Amino acid sequence: MNPAEMNPQDMHQIVLTVVLPLLAAFLLPVFGRISMTFTRYLGPIVLLIGLLSTYVVWGEMTQPYMIAIGGFAPPTGIVFYIDQLSLLFTALVLLMSLLLWPYHRDTSVREYSLSLLLAGAACGLALSGDLFNIYVFYELASVASFGLVAAIASGAAYAAAIRYLIISGFGSVLALTGIALVYTQTGTLNLAQLALLAPEQLSNITGITAFLLILLGVGVKAELFPVNTWVPEVYATAKKRVSALLAGLVSKLAVLVLVRLLVLVFQTEQALQIMLLLGVLGVISGELAAWRAKDMSRMLAYSSIGQLGMVFIAFSIPGEAGLYAGIAVALHHLLVKPALFLLAERWGKSLEGLRGAARVSPGGAMLFVLFALSLVGVPPLPGFWAKLLVVMGLISQGAAMYSVALAVILIATVIEANYFFRLAITLYAKTEAGEKTGEETEPKAHARLDIATSALFGAALIAAVVFIVPLGQQLKDTASQAANVKTYISTVFPTDGR
Amino acid sequence: MTALDHLLLFSAATVLLALLVGQRPYGGWLSTVFYAGQFALLMQLAGVGYSGGIIVSSFSLTVLDHTMSWRFDALSWFFAVITIGAALLASWYSAGAWGKKFRADGGNIGLLHLALALNVFSMLLLLASGDFLSLFVGWELVSWASFLLMVMAGGAASRAALKYVTYAMAGAMAIFAGMALAYHYAGSLQYLDFVSVLPLLSASQGWMLVALFGCGFAVKMGLLPFHLWQAAAYAETPGPGAAFLGAISSRMGLYAIIVVLFQLIGLIPIEALKISFTFLDGQSLLGWVAAFSIIFPTFTALRQNDARMLLAWHGIGQGGYMLLGLAAGDALGSAGGLMHVFNHATYQAALFFSVFAVVHQTGTSDLNKLGGLITRMPISFLVMLVGIIGLAGMPPMNGFVSKWMVYRSLMLEGMPLLFVASVIGTLGTILSVYKLIHNMFLGQLRLEHQNVREVPWSMVAPMVILAAIVLITGMMPGLVLEPIASVQAALGLPVVNYTLGGVDMASGALDMIWVCGILFGGFAIGAILFYSGGRTQHIHQLDNYAGGHFLTADTRYQYSDNFYAGLMRVIGPMYRYSFQWLENSIHSVTGLLGSGMKSWYRNAQPSFYLLATAVLAMAWVVVL
Amino acid sequence: MSVIEILIEAMLMPLVAFVVGLFMVLMMRKIGARIQRRVGPPLLQPLYDIIKLYSKHTQTSHGWMHDIGIVMAVGGYVAAEAMLPVPGMNGIAEKGGLIVLTYMIMIPSLGLALGVGQCANPNGSIGIARALTAMLAYDVPFVIVVFGVAWHFGSTNLVEIIAAQQATGPAGWGITEMPLLAFAGLFALQGMLGKQPFEIYVAPHEIATGPMVEMSGKHLGGLFVMQCFQLYTAAVLYVTLFLGGGENWLTFLAKSFAVVAIPMSIAFVFPRYKTDDLVRLLWKWPVMAGLLGLAFVMN
């Protein structure tokens, strides 16, 4: 397990993805007073640099490796663990932040700053190998998202942000309690060491309680039932780019954290069962609520809850199959949901007001149909293949709970198809001459960028269809690598493991 | 590159063509030519259709460790002939005057051509599927292509299409679950592995598979109780689209049922699945579902006042005959069921063409607003006459032959109640189609329709071709029975003993050549007797018995509304609308649950129940 | 049996049917007269009526479908007669069986319905609607009978059915082996003949003879011919299924006339049922009898 083939310089480059954005975030207000133009371009440049380093590392990496921050060896020091999964998510964080960057002219420096903060914290979440570090980055990301949500400065957004803050704060307390429980049981917070100690010391009641608390705490971001009541209000009232970022990206990172914990530390049947139960409840509540939603942003928010419920169900399948299915669904959602939110930027108002909107924005309507088809799971789009993995994984489990989950997912798909295509039909409905079509007058540039970005996501979706076979293989390798606990432990503790 | 690849690629090229030039005036004609090309390519595969065997596509795809392959056998070829034929004639119908008027009225003719081409391509993919995954992929593509065709007209059509897509997705998810179960039992999605593991399954496992696959495919086919979406969806689709859908679209469900239930699982294991506490088993359940699917929609059609809805409801009913014949299981029944697929396609398309010709010229399909068009549109009348005789299943048309075979097989198998049920369906059909032709073409010609003329030849030609096919295959059913015999051989069913004129059997054969010959001879004798009896004087329709009154042109002297008043007084109370009640209640329950979930999320004080949740979770952990 | 022989038979059988039918119509009118305490028409009156109608000076028609409808009505029966075996002639009875015959006798009704349609008279259309409703009503017990008979004899080939019955003599006739079905069949026969009490489709006082309202001259003459065929066909079908067919012409004619006499006697002492009552009646007793008989036959 010797990553000696890699150039140490290249190895450590990955830290830039966390450090540079954080640094830039704190320095931006200063630069903002000096030169606005420079401030405006700094963010994307930093993200590009991070992306570049990720690309270099990806090209050179042959097996997982770890970086001991500051040279302090684990378990005392903080560790960054880099394998295909974390690298993939780091790349996605940077890419998505870049695509969903607030390019509008009137964005304030604070927003740039917060966006960079979110990006840096998210990268940290993806790369961390230490519970404490994870908690810190998690809090950082939370704070950044509070600010971003409230940045639109409307009364409704403030109310939503307060609600989000309360629930998130409550969740953080729960998570911290859970982490504390883990520490009292095992005396360490390093994930690899926990993986070693977990089988004896964490498979008791305290262990399960700890997992539950952490699950509920981190689950706030991951839109887990029942701590996801902040989702509809926030996604509906914040700027749609922020909603896209939260729904598409940040939620997946929270899920990633939970998955790492599940795979390494809490590999018990009860843990999987809890996730399954909460996932099922999430699917049911999300999709049914979406069916009755009266405006597009809320509809997408509820749908997001439902999809993430399905992600949780997927991850609750034991073994490599579960990881594979979960990653596939999570990635697919990450591709589709932000694009839909971008479309909702123009269309986020009442659903009835969208009658005939396809006439005004034919590209947008067509993209909406494409994304809806993929979400529902129509072959040959990627959404179908992801769902196939989940279904095949669920059917191979014997417990009754898994069959119930399968039935719930299938029924939820039907409901999903109904409300998405209800909206699609409304978009294409013929309106009488002179009737209001629901379009507002907006600065054209804004809208064009949204549609272009959305179209980019659409193109990526189509490309995923064309390259589905190699993509599937790649994800399978990533999943099997992530599922291998021994590799993790021996990478972090190269000599023997204790 | 095998012949199958040529066909599939050419079909994909047709889609591309429709996308590029569908809007142009010559787009319809070019599409028609391409469909003719597809038909020619299909004829190159005719060896498969007539002598059996399989043609495999050289293209196969392995995704996520599942291999998808495509192949054509006799069954696929048979259905493909009907599909491409229907598309060819529908495209022809839409190419000339109909297309011009459609575009002038604001319709999107390019989208119609595109949707039609997509439907044909996806259906060919479904027919060519060689394993469960490609079957499912093809199935979804067919469902969504049909959705596109149904939704394009807007308004009532889009409401019906939304209902359709909900039903279709529910069916697809049932199939998905069945497919997952099959994978779980067999370890792969290949047909051969599935067949080898079947004998090892228990009764309940077998029932799950049959129920999931059966219900999933039944949604598309419009079998009870999943039929409520079909009539409105097919009726509101624009002209040629409705003809195409009515002819073949729901039969894709039958194709899938044949492949999975009859070919893979087989009728004998299905018969072995018994329902406890009753005398029913899987086979008789299929038979009874089919019988009810004949009766209920036919008698619903009886009440319709819109010609398109009437035909659409009959389309649902005729599907029952096909399944009934196949469920009977013997050579005659399965041949009858399969032949009915072909027959139904021919006369249903002809009837829709005729009805839409009238709509084209008069602007309405409301049976209470038409009448007497026989003098103005004689060819449309003749086509409709041929169509309704076929639909009713009377000699000399082809509908009679397939129904005869189904009746005969029910007699031989000793299923009297099913026999009576299917005949009741036929009788109801006769009543209903007479009302159709009477209210449209017979009776008094309205003042506003005095100047209506026959439709142009671009619309007449496909109608007449279909009517000719109905007549010719009725007189010489052996033409259709030949490929059907090879389909039966391919499916492992007993093969029917066919001749050019019909069926050769010891205890009651059928020779349509003789029967039709004598029938036409009888007509000839009748004509001689009639026309030799002196000249007739043609009188105006207003020169009519009116109890002593004088009729004037503005007097409405037509009996059309509530045509079967006496019968409706008797059977009216029997229309309970139970299925609609069921559908509405599911809708309401979903709405209720949805509102409940929404209010959960809008709860103003989240902290309280968060605390409660955390406490409950701890309690759960402690207890368990 | 060469093609020529079959064709010759196919032309002779309708001729026989027409002649016998004429006498059946005469018998019907005589029975009616005697019941109503009249003398009744002379021997060749039905023929005279047809000749009179054909030779009328004024022949009016509402259109070509009106004419073709009558052609179909007559021609359909002409063809159907070729499928009903008589002593010595089988015609095309073996080319199509009981089921084909059942549908063949629907063709004349369809032709008539189309012809009446073009007359553009609501009385006619109402009459046809009622006639079709009546057909739905009487055909339900009729097909039960058809099924039962076909099951019992193991064939739908009329020639075989007759042979099976004649082989065993009166003990093997349909009526002795399947009495309930025979009763149901007779009930359905009453409906098929369209005479009281199932004559609502004509209803002279209410809808001016229904389908016949605009028929005159040779159109009405054609319908008279059709009536001859109709009586003959119904009678001979019943004789074939239940009374052992005809061993020779004497017994054949005797049985056929006897079968027609029964419904006619009943008809002339009854008024007519309303459509709903007709439907309910025909769906109740004959169906129950038929199903019961079927249960016995199939065990």
CSV table of C-alpha atoms in Angstrom, one decimal, chain A residues 113-410:
chain,number,residue,atom,x,y,z
A,113,SER,CA,-17.1,35.1,-0.1
A,114,LEU,CA,-19.7,32.8,1.3
A,115,SER,CA,-19.8,30.8,-2.0
A,116,LEU,CA,-16.0,30.2,-1.8
A,117,LEU,CA,-16.4,29.3,1.9
A,118,LEU,CA,-19.1,26.8,1.0
A,119,ALA,CA,-16.9,25.3,-1.8
A,120,GLY,CA,-13.9,25.0,0.5
A,121,ALA,CA,-15.8,23.5,3.3
A,122,ALA,CA,-17.5,21.1,1.0
A,123,CYS,CA,-14.1,19.9,-0.4
A,124,GLY,CA,-13.0,19.5,3.1
A,125,LEU,CA,-16.0,17.3,3.9
A,126,ALA,CA,-15.2,15.1,1.0
A,127,LEU,CA,-11.6,14.7,1.9
A,128,SER,CA,-11.6,14.5,5.7
A,129,GLY,CA,-10.7,11.3,7.4
A,130,ASP,CA,-11.4,12.5,10.9
A,131,LEU,CA,-14.7,13.0,12.7
A,132,PHE,CA,-13.7,16.3,14.3
A,133,ASN,CA,-12.5,17.7,11.1
A,134,ILE,CA,-15.7,16.6,9.5
A,135,TYR,CA,-17.7,18.4,12.1
A,136,VAL,CA,-15.8,21.6,11.7
A,137,PHE,CA,-16.2,21.6,7.9
A,138,TYR,CA,-19.8,20.7,8.3
A,139,GLU,CA,-20.4,23.7,10.6
A,140,LEU,CA,-18.5,25.9,8.2
A,141,ALA,CA,-20.7,24.8,5.3
A,142,SER,CA,-23.8,25.4,7.4
A,143,VAL,CA,-22.8,28.9,8.2
A,144,ALA,CA,-22.0,29.6,4.6
A,145,SER,CA,-25.3,28.3,3.5
A,146,PHE,CA,-27.3,30.3,6.0
A,147,GLY,CA,-25.7,33.4,4.7
A,148,LEU,CA,-26.3,32.4,1.1
A,149,VAL,CA,-29.9,31.6,1.7
A,150,ALA,CA,-30.5,35.0,3.3
A,151,ALA,CA,-28.5,36.9,0.7
A,152,ILE,CA,-31.5,37.5,-1.4
A,153,ALA,CA,-32.8,39.8,1.4
A,154,SER,CA,-36.5,39.1,1.1
A,155,GLY,CA,-38.7,38.6,4.1
A,156,ALA,CA,-39.6,35.1,3.2
A,157,ALA,CA,-36.0,34.2,2.7
A,158,TYR,CA,-35.1,35.5,6.2
A,159,ALA,CA,-37.9,33.5,7.7
A,160,ALA,CA,-36.8,30.4,5.8
A,161,ALA,CA,-33.2,31.0,6.9
A,162,ILE,CA,-34.1,31.3,10.5
A,163,ARG,CA,-36.0,28.1,10.3
A,164,TYR,CA,-33.1,26.4,8.6
A,165,LEU,CA,-30.8,27.8,11.3
A,166,ILE,CA,-32.9,26.5,14.1
A,167,ILE,CA,-33.2,23.0,12.7
A,168,SER,CA,-29.5,23.0,11.7
A,169,GLY,CA,-28.4,24.2,15.1
A,170,PHE,CA,-30.5,21.5,16.7
A,171,GLY,CA,-29.0,19.0,14.4
A,172,SER,CA,-25.5,20.2,15.1
A,173,VAL,CA,-26.1,19.7,18.8
A,174,LEU,CA,-27.3,16.2,18.2
A,175,ALA,CA,-24.3,15.4,15.9
A,176,LEU,CA,-21.9,16.8,18.5
A,177,THR,CA,-23.5,14.6,21.2
A,178,GLY,CA,-23.1,11.6,18.9
A,179,ILE,CA,-19.5,12.4,18.3
A,180,ALA,CA,-18.9,12.8,22.0
A,181,LEU,CA,-20.5,9.4,22.6
A,182,VAL,CA,-18.2,7.9,20.1
A,183,TYR,CA,-15.2,9.5,21.7
A,184,THR,CA,-16.2,8.3,25.2
A,185,GLN,CA,-16.5,4.8,23.9
A,186,THR,CA,-13.4,4.5,21.8
A,187,GLY,CA,-11.1,7.4,22.8
A,188,THR,CA,-10.4,8.4,19.2
A,189,LEU,CA,-12.0,10.4,16.4
A,190,ASN,CA,-9.9,9.2,13.5
A,191,LEU,CA,-12.1,7.2,11.1
A,192,ALA,CA,-9.5,4.6,10.3
A,193,GLN,CA,-8.9,3.9,14.0
A,194,LEU,CA,-12.6,3.9,14.6
A,195,ALA,CA,-13.0,1.3,11.9
A,196,LEU,CA,-10.5,-0.9,13.8
A,197,LEU,CA,-12.2,-0.4,17.1
A,198,ALA,CA,-15.8,-0.3,16.0
A,199,PRO,CA,-16.6,-4.1,15.9
A,200,GLU,CA,-15.9,-4.5,19.6
A,201,GLN,CA,-16.6,-1.2,21.1
A,202,LEU,CA,-19.4,0.4,19.0
A,203,SER,CA,-21.7,-2.5,18.4
A,204,ASN,CA,-23.6,-1.9,21.6
A,205,ILE,CA,-26.5,0.4,22.4
A,206,THR,CA,-24.2,3.4,22.9
A,207,GLY,CA,-22.8,2.8,19.4
A,208,ILE,CA,-26.3,2.7,17.8
A,209,THR,CA,-27.4,5.8,19.7
A,210,ALA,CA,-24.3,7.6,18.6
A,211,PHE,CA,-25.0,6.7,15.0
A,212,LEU,CA,-28.6,7.8,15.3
A,213,LEU,CA,-27.6,11.1,16.7
A,214,ILE,CA,-25.0,11.7,14.1
A,215,LEU,CA,-27.4,10.5,11.4
A,216,LEU,CA,-30.1,13.0,12.5
A,217,GLY,CA,-27.5,15.7,12.9
A,218,VAL,CA,-25.8,15.4,9.6
A,219,GLY,CA,-29.0,14.3,8.0
A,220,VAL,CA,-30.3,17.9,8.3
A,221,LYS,CA,-28.2,18.8,5.3
A,222,ALA,CA,-28.9,15.5,3.7
A,223,GLU,CA,-32.6,16.2,3.7
A,224,LEU,CA,-33.3,13.2,5.9
A,225,PHE,CA,-36.7,12.6,7.2
A,226,PRO,CA,-37.7,14.0,9.8
A,227,VAL,CA,-35.2,16.8,10.0
A,228,ASN,CA,-35.9,18.1,6.5
A,229,THR,CA,-38.8,20.4,7.1
A,230,TRP,CA,-36.6,23.4,6.3
A,231,VAL,CA,-36.1,22.2,2.7
A,232,PRO,CA,-39.3,23.5,0.9
A,233,GLU,CA,-39.2,27.0,2.4
A,234,VAL,CA,-35.5,27.5,1.8
A,235,TYR,CA,-35.4,26.1,-1.7
A,236,ALA,CA,-38.4,28.1,-2.7
A,237,THR,CA,-37.3,31.5,-1.3
A,238,ALA,CA,-33.5,31.5,-1.8
A,239,LYS,CA,-31.9,32.4,-5.1
A,240,LYS,CA,-32.3,29.4,-7.3
A,241,ARG,CA,-28.6,29.0,-7.8
A,242,VAL,CA,-28.2,28.7,-4.1
A,243,SER,CA,-31.0,26.1,-4.0
A,244,ALA,CA,-29.4,24.3,-6.8
A,245,LEU,CA,-26.2,24.2,-4.9
A,246,LEU,CA,-27.8,23.0,-1.6
A,247,ALA,CA,-30.1,20.5,-3.2
A,248,GLY,CA,-27.6,19.1,-5.7
A,249,LEU,CA,-24.3,19.4,-4.0
A,250,VAL,CA,-24.3,19.9,-0.3
A,251,SER,CA,-26.9,17.3,0.4
A,252,LYS,CA,-24.8,14.7,-1.5
A,253,LEU,CA,-21.8,15.6,0.6
A,254,ALA,CA,-23.7,15.1,3.8
A,255,VAL,CA,-24.8,11.7,2.5
A,256,LEU,CA,-21.1,11.0,1.6
A,257,VAL,CA,-20.2,11.7,5.2
A,258,LEU,CA,-22.9,9.4,6.5
A,259,VAL,CA,-21.9,6.7,4.1
A,260,ARG,CA,-18.3,6.8,5.1
A,261,LEU,CA,-19.4,6.4,8.7
A,262,LEU,CA,-21.7,3.6,7.8
A,263,VAL,CA,-19.1,1.7,5.8
A,264,LEU,CA,-16.2,2.2,8.2
A,265,VAL,CA,-17.6,2.5,11.7
A,266,PHE,CA,-21.3,1.5,12.0
A,267,GLN,CA,-21.5,-1.6,10.0
A,268,THR,CA,-24.5,-3.0,11.9
A,269,GLU,CA,-27.8,-4.2,10.7
A,270,GLN,CA,-29.7,-1.8,12.9
A,271,ALA,CA,-27.9,1.1,11.3
A,272,LEU,CA,-28.9,0.0,7.9
A,273,GLN,CA,-32.4,-0.6,9.1
A,274,ILE,CA,-32.7,2.9,10.5
A,275,MET,CA,-31.5,4.4,7.2
A,276,LEU,CA,-33.9,2.3,5.3
A,277,LEU,CA,-36.9,3.3,7.4
A,278,LEU,CA,-36.0,7.0,7.3
A,279,GLY,CA,-35.4,6.7,3.6
A,280,VAL,CA,-38.7,5.1,2.9
A,281,LEU,CA,-40.5,7.8,5.0
A,282,GLY,CA,-38.6,10.4,3.1
A,283,VAL,CA,-39.7,9.0,-0.3
A,284,ILE,CA,-43.3,8.8,0.8
A,285,SER,CA,-43.6,12.2,2.3
A,286,GLY,CA,-41.5,13.9,-0.4
A,287,GLU,CA,-43.3,12.5,-3.5
A,288,LEU,CA,-46.8,12.8,-2.0
A,289,ALA,CA,-46.2,16.4,-1.0
A,290,ALA,CA,-44.8,17.2,-4.4
A,291,TRP,CA,-48.0,16.0,-6.0
A,292,ARG,CA,-49.9,18.7,-4.3
A,293,ALA,CA,-47.3,21.5,-4.7
A,294,LYS,CA,-48.6,24.7,-6.2
A,295,ASP,CA,-45.4,26.3,-7.5
A,296,MET,CA,-42.4,24.9,-9.2
A,297,SER,CA,-39.7,25.6,-6.7
A,298,ARG,CA,-41.6,23.9,-3.9
A,299,MET,CA,-42.4,21.0,-6.2
A,300,LEU,CA,-38.7,20.6,-7.0
A,301,ALA,CA,-37.9,20.8,-3.3
A,302,TYR,CA,-40.3,18.1,-2.3
A,303,SER,CA,-39.1,16.0,-5.2
A,304,SER,CA,-35.6,16.5,-3.9
A,305,ILE,CA,-36.6,15.1,-0.6
A,306,GLY,CA,-38.1,12.1,-2.3
A,307,GLN,CA,-35.0,11.5,-4.4
A,308,LEU,CA,-32.7,11.7,-1.4
A,309,GLY,CA,-35.0,9.3,0.4
A,310,MET,CA,-34.2,6.9,-2.5
A,311,VAL,CA,-30.5,7.6,-2.1
A,312,PHE,CA,-30.8,6.6,1.6
A,313,ILE,CA,-32.7,3.5,0.6
A,314,ALA,CA,-29.9,2.6,-1.8
A,315,PHE,CA,-27.2,3.1,0.7
A,316,SER,CA,-29.0,0.9,3.2
A,317,ILE,CA,-28.4,-2.1,1.0
A,318,PRO,CA,-25.5,-3.9,2.5
A,319,GLY,CA,-22.3,-4.4,0.7
A,320,GLU,CA,-20.8,-3.1,-2.5
A,321,ALA,CA,-24.1,-3.3,-4.4
A,322,GLY,CA,-25.5,-0.7,-2.0
A,323,LEU,CA,-22.7,1.7,-2.5
A,324,TYR,CA,-22.8,1.3,-6.2
A,325,ALA,CA,-26.5,2.0,-6.4
A,326,GLY,CA,-26.3,4.9,-4.0
A,327,ILE,CA,-23.5,6.6,-5.8
A,328,ALA,CA,-25.3,6.2,-9.1
A,329,VAL,CA,-28.5,7.7,-7.8
A,330,ALA,CA,-26.7,10.5,-6.0
A,331,LEU,CA,-24.7,11.4,-9.0
A,332,HIS,CA,-27.8,11.4,-11.2
A,333,HIS,CA,-29.6,13.6,-8.9
A,334,LEU,CA,-26.6,15.9,-8.7
A,335,LEU,CA,-26.8,16.2,-12.5
A,336,VAL,CA,-30.5,16.8,-12.8
A,337,LYS,CA,-31.7,18.8,-9.8
A,338,PRO,CA,-29.5,21.8,-10.2
A,339,ALA,CA,-30.4,22.1,-13.8
A,340,LEU,CA,-34.1,22.0,-12.9
A,341,PHE,CA,-33.6,24.7,-10.3
A,342,LEU,CA,-31.9,26.8,-12.8
A,343,LEU,CA,-35.0,26.5,-15.0
A,344,ALA,CA,-37.1,27.4,-12.0
A,345,GLU,CA,-35.2,30.7,-11.8
A,346,ARG,CA,-37.6,32.1,-14.4
A,347,TRP,CA,-40.4,29.8,-13.7
A,348,GLY,CA,-40.4,29.4,-9.9
A,349,LYS,CA,-43.8,31.1,-9.5
A,350,SER,CA,-47.2,29.5,-9.4
A,351,LEU,CA,-47.7,26.4,-11.6
A,352,GLU,CA,-50.9,27.8,-13.2
A,353,GLY,CA,-49.0,30.9,-14.3
A,354,LEU,CA,-46.8,28.7,-16.4
A,355,ARG,CA,-49.5,27.9,-18.9
A,356,GLY,CA,-48.0,28.1,-22.4
A,357,ALA,CA,-44.5,29.0,-21.1
A,358,ALA,CA,-43.0,26.7,-23.8
A,359,ARG,CA,-43.9,29.3,-26.4
A,360,VAL,CA,-41.7,31.9,-24.7
A,361,SER,CA,-38.9,29.6,-23.9
A,362,PRO,CA,-38.9,26.4,-26.0
A,363,GLY,CA,-35.4,25.4,-25.1
A,364,GLY,CA,-36.3,25.5,-21.4
A,365,ALA,CA,-39.4,23.5,-21.8
A,366,MET,CA,-37.6,20.8,-23.8
A,367,LEU,CA,-34.8,20.7,-21.2
A,368,PHE,CA,-37.5,20.3,-18.5
A,369,VAL,CA,-39.0,17.4,-20.3
A,370,LEU,CA,-35.6,15.8,-20.7
A,371,PHE,CA,-34.8,16.1,-17.0
A,372,ALA,CA,-38.2,14.9,-16.0
A,373,LEU,CA,-37.9,11.8,-18.1
A,374,SER,CA,-34.5,11.1,-16.5
A,375,LEU,CA,-35.8,11.6,-13.0
A,376,VAL,CA,-38.7,9.3,-13.6
A,377,GLY,CA,-36.4,6.7,-15.0
A,378,VAL,CA,-37.1,6.3,-18.7
A,379,PRO,CA,-34.5,4.3,-20.5
A,380,PRO,CA,-32.0,5.0,-22.0
A,381,LEU,CA,-31.4,8.0,-19.8
A,382,PRO,CA,-29.1,7.6,-16.8
A,383,GLY,CA,-31.9,7.9,-14.3
A,384,PHE,CA,-33.2,4.5,-15.4
A,385,TRP,CA,-29.8,2.8,-15.0
A,386,ALA,CA,-29.5,4.2,-11.5
A,387,LYS,CA,-33.0,3.1,-10.6
A,388,LEU,CA,-32.2,-0.4,-12.0
A,389,LEU,CA,-29.2,-0.7,-9.7
A,390,VAL,CA,-31.4,0.2,-6.7
A,391,VAL,CA,-34.2,-2.1,-7.7
A,392,MET,CA,-31.8,-5.1,-8.3
A,393,GLY,CA,-30.0,-4.4,-5.1
A,394,LEU,CA,-33.3,-4.3,-3.1
A,395,ILE,CA,-34.7,-7.4,-4.6
A,396,SER,CA,-31.6,-9.4,-3.7
A,397,GLN,CA,-32.2,-8.8,0.0
A,398,GLY,CA,-34.4,-11.2,1.9
A,399,ALA,CA,-35.9,-9.0,4.6
A,400,ALA,CA,-39.4,-7.8,4.2
A,401,MET,CA,-38.5,-4.2,4.8
A,402,TYR,CA,-36.5,-4.2,1.6
A,403,SER,CA,-39.5,-5.4,-0.4
A,404,VAL,CA,-41.6,-2.7,1.1
A,405,ALA,CA,-39.0,-0.1,0.2
A,406,LEU,CA,-39.0,-1.5,-3.4
A,407,ALA,CA,-42.8,-1.2,-3.6
A,408,VAL,CA,-42.6,2.4,-2.2
A,409,ILE,CA,-40.0,3.4,-4.7
A,410,LEU,CA,-42.0,2.0,-7.6
